[in-house]
Amino acid sequence: MASFHFLPVLLLLQLCPFILAHTVVPKNRSFEVDYDNNRFLKDGLPFSYVSGEMHYFRIPKVYWRDRLEKLKAVGCDTVCTYIEWSLHEPSPGNYIFTGEQDISEYLNIAQELGLNVLLRPGPYICAEREFGGFPAWLLTKNPTMKLRTSDPTYTGYVSKWLKVLMEKIQPHLYGNGGNIIMVQVENEYGLYDVHDADYLTWLRDQFKSYIGDAAVLFTTDPDSSSAVSRGRIPGVFSTIDSNPTNDAMDMFRELRKIQPNGPLVNSEFYVGWISYWGKPLSKRDTAPIVNSITSLMQNNISFSMYMLHGGTNFGFTAGSGTDSHYISDLTSYDYDAPISEAGDLTSKYEAIRDTILKNRNLSSPLTIEKVKQKGNYGKLELKPICTLFSCPIGIDYPNSEYPVTFEALGQYNGFVSYSTQLEIQPQNRSLLVANIRDRAIVYLDDIEAGTLQYTYTNEFPLSPSYQKGQYLRLLIENMGRRNFGLLSDCTKGLVDNATVDGNILKNWEIKGYPFNPEDIAALEGLEPTENVSFPAIFRGQFTLQKDEEPLDTFVSMENWGKGIVFINEYNLGRYWQIGPQVTLYVPACYLQKYPAKNTVTVLELHNSNPGVSVTFLDTPIFVDPKKML
């Protein structure tokens, strides 16, 4: 009898994927804009949402459910996320939707928790990410290509990408049985210096061809008159982003001039703000946020808090912003958000939760641990294992008469070394690098002579000891392509010729240091050495206690200069003594349990204090910024 019952069950399990794929979605499952009555309709009933933004690509996958549960517990019924093109297509035609890039799993977890989704697939997303989420290989396809326009080279690649992406997204659309209720077209196009209406309508039609009526298309732009009008797309629902205000209706005065009817939505309601290297850490007071949320909810206005949880720009994923000079985004994307970088609940979170639940006359649907225990693992001594230029890592590129950019080399991140012999008889001893992106350390015979940085004065007086025949080396770091503005200066490296006393330097030896996992693996087995000069690589190992579960922790780089840190094979990101960030977040899932050893690898570009060590702390450290190096 047991086998008699088992066979139908087994057959049913085998048929499940087919049955689910062909399930008929109820016809009343719909999400739409009711312009006549200034509201959304979800399954025919009036609806407004409270959303929080958090990005799957800034959170280790094993923490997705934890962070989404905390989003729900604050009172949100909706989560908002960008999709980052560069992570899913790191090289042309190489698509990745597994592991940390498994966007379907992120959406599924949200649906299991009863959360709606606002999806922001770009293709440009800004988000303080490298190149605004664009894959850097786009820069190699056509030197005259105009991003975010109807340029056929650009739209050709966007079209290919959207076909792959949206076919994966379609099952998750609300009208198809999923939880995506709205899909954004482009991103804050009203702020872009180029306005290509043909591009916007083309992109609208691209999305419409995949979405149909299964979700609502929307735009997001700042609440100024110029932004909302320039970003508007015919046939697409318009929303705004804004800082907190006591009277929520003030946010929408300009929007109402171009969209007189329909529900009001603040798609980026700022509960925190961006921070940069060398700039004070951004902070937002809680009281105005709470007052503004009260006003939004009392006026039945939907909103999404940016960011409810920021997370981390691991590796080389941080972008750069706009200022009088080039400024690079921090590795941390804590954003002064209600949920901290490590997933802890702040006092801001509690105030926002109490306000939302009070206005909805609800109690929190989940009980959440406020702060999880962190690892205070103490000090770890590191030993130098090699000078970068003599390490068994890197890529030897062909010599070139004139400089070659990162992109032309096919290397998009990390460092590239440009070396040449100085055949010029010294006169004024003036090195001029007209266009360097983003930061170069200057060496004469591999002895550091100084630094140059993009948008700063790049004329450099060579040492009086300079002699004809010496070797000049420029070690150039890509510190993050722009994520905002025209994106017209996103090629990296030695972009133009370098000169000494007006004479063009030629015959460059070029070597790349992408610091990919293969590079880290190649360092295994190197013994410590006493004879090391900077830039140098340091290593150390530690083991957790027996039966001790790994905990989240923060590695302090307080006594170091500038560089990058790896835990095992994971690139934690950049550190820089100019601040304000001192510690780097280490998720517990990056650590190995006893008896395995955890390896810390540090590339230090400049120097470190005697007694080289790092310290693992249970709290992060941010300080007042220092003078730029």
mmCIF file of C-alpha atoms in Angstrom, residues 353-629:
data_model
loop_
_atom_site.group_PDB
_atom_site.id
_atom_site.type_symbol
_atom_site.label_atom_id
_atom_site.label_comp_id
_atom_site.label_asym_id
_atom_site.label_seq_id
_atom_site.Cartn_x
_atom_site.Cartn_y
_atom_site.Cartn_z
ATOM 1 C CA ARG A 353 8.338 52.148 13.511
ATOM 2 C CA ASP A 354 6.267 53.701 16.297
ATOM 3 C CA THR A 355 5.097 56.469 13.963
ATOM 4 C CA ILE A 356 4.090 54.147 11.111
ATOM 5 C CA LEU A 357 2.303 51.648 13.346
ATOM 6 C CA LYS A 358 0.481 54.410 15.216
ATOM 7 C CA ASN A 359 -0.781 55.970 11.988
ATOM 8 C CA ARG A 360 -1.923 52.565 10.728
ATOM 9 C CA ASN A 361 -3.335 51.564 14.116
ATOM 10 C CA LEU A 362 -1.238 48.380 14.023
ATOM 11 C CA SER A 363 1.197 46.468 16.154
ATOM 12 C CA SER A 364 4.424 45.175 14.646
ATOM 13 C CA PRO A 365 3.824 41.883 12.818
ATOM 14 C CA LEU A 366 7.252 40.560 13.819
ATOM 15 C CA THR A 367 9.403 40.489 16.943
ATOM 16 C CA ILE A 368 12.950 41.448 15.964
ATOM 17 C CA GLU A 369 16.177 41.333 17.931
ATOM 18 C CA LYS A 370 17.398 44.918 18.168
ATOM 19 C CA VAL A 371 21.170 44.350 18.172
ATOM 20 C CA LYS A 372 23.000 41.125 17.389
ATOM 21 C CA GLN A 373 26.170 40.241 19.236
ATOM 22 C CA LYS A 374 29.352 41.249 17.416
ATOM 23 C CA GLY A 375 32.807 39.751 17.472
ATOM 24 C CA ASN A 376 35.401 41.644 19.493
ATOM 25 C CA TYR A 377 38.292 39.469 18.341
ATOM 26 C CA GLY A 378 41.068 41.859 19.300
ATOM 27 C CA LYS A 379 44.406 42.606 17.669
ATOM 28 C CA LEU A 380 45.963 40.619 14.836
ATOM 29 C CA GLU A 381 49.602 41.141 13.900
ATOM 30 C CA LEU A 382 50.275 41.236 10.159
ATOM 31 C CA LYS A 383 53.547 40.553 8.385
ATOM 32 C CA PRO A 384 54.706 41.945 5.038
ATOM 33 C CA ILE A 385 54.995 39.225 2.405
ATOM 34 C CA CYS A 386 56.012 41.216 -0.678
ATOM 35 C CA THR A 387 56.345 44.575 -2.332
ATOM 36 C CA LEU A 388 53.503 44.882 -4.838
ATOM 37 C CA PHE A 389 55.832 45.305 -7.804
ATOM 38 C CA SER A 390 57.611 42.032 -7.031
ATOM 39 C CA CYS A 391 54.568 39.960 -5.986
ATOM 40 C CA PRO A 392 53.595 36.936 -8.114
ATOM 41 C CA ILE A 393 50.316 38.580 -9.136
ATOM 42 C CA GLY A 394 49.108 40.923 -11.811
ATOM 43 C CA ILE A 395 48.804 41.013 -15.592
ATOM 44 C CA ASP A 396 51.664 41.971 -17.884
ATOM 45 C CA TYR A 397 50.180 43.974 -20.736
ATOM 46 C CA PRO A 398 52.018 44.706 -24.006
ATOM 47 C CA ASN A 399 54.275 47.750 -23.955
ATOM 48 C CA SER A 400 52.792 50.840 -25.570
ATOM 49 C CA GLU A 401 54.362 53.941 -27.091
ATOM 50 C CA TYR A 402 51.621 56.066 -25.552
ATOM 51 C CA PRO A 403 49.448 55.512 -22.467
ATOM 52 C CA VAL A 404 46.521 53.070 -22.621
ATOM 53 C CA THR A 405 43.395 53.319 -20.454
ATOM 54 C CA PHE A 406 42.102 50.628 -18.115
ATOM 55 C CA GLU A 407 39.205 50.004 -20.476
ATOM 56 C CA ALA A 408 41.416 49.562 -23.523
ATOM 57 C CA LEU A 409 43.380 47.000 -21.532
ATOM 58 C CA GLY A 410 40.202 45.130 -20.632
ATOM 59 C CA GLN A 411 40.746 45.765 -16.915
ATOM 60 C CA TYR A 412 37.993 47.736 -15.270
ATOM 61 C CA ASN A 413 38.944 47.943 -11.588
ATOM 62 C CA GLY A 414 41.911 47.918 -9.257
ATOM 63 C CA PHE A 415 45.290 49.394 -10.181
ATOM 64 C CA VAL A 416 47.468 49.772 -13.265
ATOM 65 C CA SER A 417 51.197 50.551 -13.199
ATOM 66 C CA TYR A 418 52.662 52.696 -16.008
ATOM 67 C CA SER A 419 56.497 52.782 -16.127
ATOM 68 C CA THR A 420 58.985 54.416 -18.457
ATOM 69 C CA GLN A 421 62.658 55.390 -18.457
ATOM 70 C CA LEU A 422 63.245 59.126 -18.349
ATOM 71 C CA GLU A 423 65.450 60.000 -21.312
ATOM 72 C CA ILE A 424 65.041 63.735 -20.829
ATOM 73 C CA GLN A 425 67.860 65.869 -19.494
ATOM 74 C CA PRO A 426 66.517 67.642 -16.390
ATOM 75 C CA GLN A 427 65.759 71.347 -16.693
ATOM 76 C CA ASN A 428 62.807 72.612 -14.666
ATOM 77 C CA ARG A 429 62.187 69.076 -13.415
ATOM 78 C CA SER A 430 58.409 69.436 -13.845
ATOM 79 C CA LEU A 431 56.218 66.378 -14.399
ATOM 80 C CA LEU A 432 52.811 67.240 -15.845
ATOM 81 C CA VAL A 433 50.021 64.687 -16.114
ATOM 82 C CA ALA A 434 47.180 66.475 -17.855
ATOM 83 C CA ASN A 435 44.465 63.911 -17.170
ATOM 84 C CA ILE A 436 44.844 61.177 -14.605
ATOM 85 C CA ARG A 437 41.964 59.089 -13.288
ATOM 86 C CA ASP A 438 41.671 58.762 -10.467
ATOM 87 C CA ARG A 439 44.729 58.798 -8.240
ATOM 88 C CA ALA A 440 48.379 58.153 -8.996
ATOM 89 C CA ILE A 441 51.344 57.508 -6.753
ATOM 90 C CA VAL A 442 54.505 58.804 -8.410
ATOM 91 C CA TYR A 443 57.722 56.772 -8.035
ATOM 92 C CA LEU A 444 61.271 57.457 -9.156
ATOM 93 C CA ASP A 445 63.232 54.192 -9.258
ATOM 94 C CA ASP A 446 60.357 52.732 -7.213
ATOM 95 C CA ILE A 447 60.778 55.227 -4.380
ATOM 96 C CA GLU A 448 57.575 57.142 -3.687
ATOM 97 C CA ALA A 449 57.884 60.806 -4.648
ATOM 98 C CA GLY A 450 54.293 62.030 -4.222
ATOM 99 C CA THR A 451 50.684 61.679 -5.364
ATOM 100 C CA LEU A 452 48.463 63.113 -8.057
ATOM 101 C CA GLN A 453 44.663 63.058 -8.161
ATOM 102 C CA TYR A 454 42.041 63.765 -10.796
ATOM 103 C CA THR A 455 40.663 67.342 -10.806
ATOM 104 C CA TYR A 456 43.511 68.574 -8.603
ATOM 105 C CA THR A 457 46.665 70.292 -9.857
ATOM 106 C CA ASN A 458 48.612 67.597 -11.656
ATOM 107 C CA GLU A 459 51.879 69.414 -12.183
ATOM 108 C CA PHE A 460 54.453 67.784 -9.990
ATOM 109 C CA PRO A 461 57.960 69.076 -9.189
ATOM 110 C CA LEU A 462 60.461 66.246 -9.489
ATOM 111 C CA SER A 463 63.136 65.871 -6.863
ATOM 112 C CA PRO A 464 66.390 67.812 -7.320
ATOM 113 C CA SER A 465 68.039 64.397 -7.300
ATOM 114 C CA TYR A 466 66.259 63.478 -10.542
ATOM 115 C CA GLN A 467 68.689 62.328 -13.216
ATOM 116 C CA LYS A 468 68.321 61.244 -16.818
ATOM 117 C CA GLY A 469 67.933 57.461 -17.018
ATOM 118 C CA GLN A 470 65.823 57.061 -13.900
ATOM 119 C CA TYR A 471 62.573 55.090 -14.062
ATOM 120 C CA LEU A 472 59.294 56.881 -13.563
ATOM 121 C CA ARG A 473 56.336 54.815 -12.415
ATOM 122 C CA LEU A 474 52.732 55.932 -11.995
ATOM 123 C CA LEU A 475 50.582 53.489 -10.018
ATOM 124 C CA ILE A 476 47.044 54.555 -10.844
ATOM 125 C CA GLU A 477 43.974 53.534 -8.865
ATOM 126 C CA ASN A 478 40.412 53.505 -10.143
ATOM 127 C CA MET A 479 38.621 54.906 -7.108
ATOM 128 C CA GLY A 480 35.151 54.548 -8.602
ATOM 129 C CA ARG A 481 33.555 55.769 -11.797
ATOM 130 C CA ARG A 482 31.046 58.562 -11.495
ATOM 131 C CA ASN A 483 27.544 57.519 -10.553
ATOM 132 C CA PHE A 484 25.981 60.924 -11.220
ATOM 133 C CA GLY A 485 26.078 63.594 -13.905
ATOM 134 C CA LEU A 486 27.065 63.213 -17.540
ATOM 135 C CA LEU A 487 29.322 60.179 -16.926
ATOM 136 C CA SER A 488 31.603 61.682 -19.559
ATOM 137 C CA ASP A 489 34.845 61.181 -17.615
ATOM 138 C CA CYS A 490 34.581 57.525 -16.649
ATOM 139 C CA THR A 491 37.576 56.087 -18.499
ATOM 140 C CA LYS A 492 40.364 55.321 -16.059
ATOM 141 C CA GLY A 493 44.149 55.357 -15.961
ATOM 142 C CA LEU A 494 46.652 57.569 -17.735
ATOM 143 C CA VAL A 495 44.092 59.104 -20.069
ATOM 144 C CA ASP A 496 46.396 61.633 -21.776
ATOM 145 C CA ASN A 497 50.123 61.975 -22.318
ATOM 146 C CA ALA A 498 52.470 62.766 -19.436
ATOM 147 C CA THR A 499 55.300 65.215 -19.964
ATOM 148 C CA VAL A 500 58.521 66.260 -18.260
ATOM 149 C CA ASP A 501 59.532 69.848 -18.956
ATOM 150 C CA GLY A 502 57.076 69.806 -21.888
ATOM 151 C CA ASN A 503 58.501 66.635 -23.483
ATOM 152 C CA ILE A 504 56.007 63.811 -24.064
ATOM 153 C CA LEU A 505 56.914 60.578 -22.291
ATOM 154 C CA LYS A 506 56.730 57.427 -24.415
ATOM 155 C CA ASN A 507 57.423 53.685 -24.347
ATOM 156 C CA TRP A 508 55.352 52.660 -21.367
ATOM 157 C CA GLU A 509 55.579 49.307 -19.608
ATOM 158 C CA ILE A 510 52.126 48.467 -18.303
ATOM 159 C CA LYS A 511 51.058 46.010 -15.619
ATOM 160 C CA GLY A 512 47.615 45.556 -14.108
ATOM 161 C CA TYR A 513 46.614 44.612 -10.587
ATOM 162 C CA PRO A 514 42.877 43.840 -10.623
ATOM 163 C CA PHE A 515 43.034 42.115 -7.219
ATOM 164 C CA ASN A 516 40.544 39.441 -8.185
ATOM 165 C CA PRO A 517 40.186 36.199 -6.164
ATOM 166 C CA GLU A 518 42.873 34.562 -8.321
ATOM 167 C CA ASP A 519 45.371 37.217 -7.220
ATOM 168 C CA ILE A 520 44.597 36.576 -3.560
ATOM 169 C CA ALA A 521 44.924 32.820 -4.054
ATOM 170 C CA ALA A 522 48.338 33.334 -5.715
ATOM 171 C CA LEU A 523 49.658 34.856 -2.477
ATOM 172 C CA GLU A 524 49.180 31.621 -0.561
ATOM 173 C CA GLY A 525 52.425 30.162 0.731
ATOM 174 C CA LEU A 526 54.478 33.379 0.553
ATOM 175 C CA GLU A 527 56.655 33.701 3.630
ATOM 176 C CA PRO A 528 56.999 36.940 5.607
ATOM 177 C CA THR A 529 59.905 39.160 4.628
ATOM 178 C CA GLU A 530 61.710 41.979 6.376
ATOM 179 C CA ASN A 531 62.876 43.738 3.222
ATOM 180 C CA VAL A 532 59.737 45.312 1.861
ATOM 181 C CA SER A 533 58.960 48.746 0.470
ATOM 182 C CA PHE A 534 55.596 50.317 -0.267
ATOM 183 C CA PRO A 535 53.191 49.578 -1.806
ATOM 184 C CA ALA A 536 53.264 46.302 0.097
ATOM 185 C CA ILE A 537 51.043 43.351 0.850
ATOM 186 C CA PHE A 538 50.612 42.185 4.440
ATOM 187 C CA ARG A 539 49.047 38.993 5.730
ATOM 188 C CA GLY A 540 47.979 37.441 9.010
ATOM 189 C CA GLN A 541 45.776 34.592 10.197
ATOM 190 C CA PHE A 542 43.533 33.901 13.153
ATOM 191 C CA THR A 543 41.328 31.049 14.292
ATOM 192 C CA LEU A 544 38.039 31.315 16.130
ATOM 193 C CA GLN A 545 37.571 29.499 19.397
ATOM 194 C CA LYS A 546 36.408 25.887 19.276
ATOM 195 C CA ASP A 547 32.606 25.629 19.094
ATOM 196 C CA GLU A 548 32.445 29.410 18.550
ATOM 197 C CA GLU A 549 30.044 30.583 15.860
ATOM 198 C CA PRO A 550 31.387 33.409 13.668
ATOM 199 C CA LEU A 551 29.982 36.825 14.490
ATOM 200 C CA ASP A 552 29.777 40.021 12.494
ATOM 201 C CA THR A 553 32.712 42.268 13.317
ATOM 202 C CA PHE A 554 34.509 45.425 12.197
ATOM 203 C CA VAL A 555 38.187 45.541 11.252
ATOM 204 C CA SER A 556 39.881 48.779 12.280
ATOM 205 C CA MET A 557 42.474 50.289 9.917
ATOM 206 C CA GLU A 558 43.252 53.135 12.297
ATOM 207 C CA ASN A 559 47.041 52.928 11.971
ATOM 208 C CA TRP A 560 47.159 52.441 8.202
ATOM 209 C CA GLY A 561 47.350 54.807 5.239
ATOM 210 C CA LYS A 562 45.349 53.777 2.186
ATOM 211 C CA GLY A 563 44.525 50.489 0.531
ATOM 212 C CA ILE A 564 42.173 47.515 0.422
ATOM 213 C CA VAL A 565 41.423 44.649 2.811
ATOM 214 C CA PHE A 566 40.502 41.030 2.150
ATOM 215 C CA ILE A 567 39.074 38.500 4.600
ATOM 216 C CA ASN A 568 39.727 35.087 3.111
ATOM 217 C CA GLU A 569 38.721 35.566 -0.548
ATOM 218 C CA TYR A 570 36.319 38.451 0.132
ATOM 219 C CA ASN A 571 37.238 42.019 -0.795
ATOM 220 C CA LEU A 572 35.882 44.168 2.048
ATOM 221 C CA GLY A 573 36.623 47.399 0.183
ATOM 222 C CA ARG A 574 38.812 50.470 0.493
ATOM 223 C CA TYR A 575 40.156 52.162 3.595
ATOM 224 C CA TRP A 576 41.784 55.610 3.725
ATOM 225 C CA GLN A 577 43.177 57.478 6.697
ATOM 226 C CA ILE A 578 41.555 60.748 5.614
ATOM 227 C CA GLY A 579 38.276 59.362 7.011
ATOM 228 C CA PRO A 580 35.582 59.593 8.008
ATOM 229 C CA GLN A 581 35.422 55.769 7.836
ATOM 230 C CA VAL A 582 37.986 53.913 9.953
ATOM 231 C CA THR A 583 36.525 50.405 10.241
ATOM 232 C CA LEU A 584 35.334 48.009 7.536
ATOM 233 C CA TYR A 585 32.318 45.790 8.121
ATOM 234 C CA VAL A 586 33.047 42.033 8.173
ATOM 235 C CA PRO A 587 29.911 39.863 7.867
ATOM 236 C CA ALA A 588 30.039 36.661 9.909
ATOM 237 C CA CYS A 589 29.393 34.656 6.742
ATOM 238 C CA TYR A 590 32.826 35.735 5.453
ATOM 239 C CA LEU A 591 34.551 34.032 8.410
ATOM 240 C CA GLN A 592 35.376 30.353 8.813
ATOM 241 C CA LYS A 593 34.641 28.266 11.898
ATOM 242 C CA TYR A 594 37.256 26.431 13.955
ATOM 243 C CA PRO A 595 39.629 24.795 13.076
ATOM 244 C CA ALA A 596 39.888 26.636 9.749
ATOM 245 C CA LYS A 597 42.140 29.688 9.652
ATOM 246 C CA ASN A 598 40.896 33.097 8.605
ATOM 247 C CA THR A 599 43.357 34.989 6.448
ATOM 248 C CA VAL A 600 43.558 38.792 6.430
ATOM 249 C CA THR A 601 45.285 40.317 3.397
ATOM 250 C CA VAL A 602 46.009 44.042 3.200
ATOM 251 C CA LEU A 603 47.373 46.071 0.312
ATOM 252 C CA GLU A 604 48.885 49.172 1.920
ATOM 253 C CA LEU A 605 49.828 51.817 -0.630
ATOM 254 C CA HIS A 606 51.781 54.234 1.509
ATOM 255 C CA ASN A 607 52.774 53.373 5.028
ATOM 256 C CA SER A 608 51.663 52.063 8.378
ATOM 257 C CA ASN A 609 52.792 52.683 11.919
ATOM 258 C CA PRO A 610 55.411 50.463 13.568
ATOM 259 C CA GLY A 611 53.967 47.268 14.984
ATOM 260 C CA VAL A 612 51.698 46.529 12.063
ATOM 261 C CA SER A 613 48.324 45.166 13.183
ATOM 262 C CA VAL A 614 44.606 45.363 12.631
ATOM 263 C CA THR A 615 41.994 45.190 15.371
ATOM 264 C CA PHE A 616 38.613 43.466 15.200
ATOM 265 C CA LEU A 617 35.997 45.441 17.107
ATOM 266 C CA ASP A 618 32.332 45.015 17.957
ATOM 267 C CA THR A 619 31.414 48.581 16.957
ATOM 268 C CA PRO A 620 32.248 50.696 13.886
ATOM 269 C CA ILE A 621 34.427 53.818 14.046
ATOM 270 C CA PHE A 622 33.903 57.029 12.089
ATOM 271 C CA VAL A 623 35.976 60.173 12.688
ATOM 272 C CA ASP A 624 36.243 63.753 11.505
ATOM 273 C CA PRO A 625 37.843 63.812 8.037
ATOM 274 C CA LYS A 626 41.455 64.795 7.521
ATOM 275 C CA LYS A 627 43.313 66.574 4.755
ATOM 276 C CA MET A 628 43.319 64.784 1.401
ATOM 277 C CA LEU A 629 46.449 62.740 0.638
#
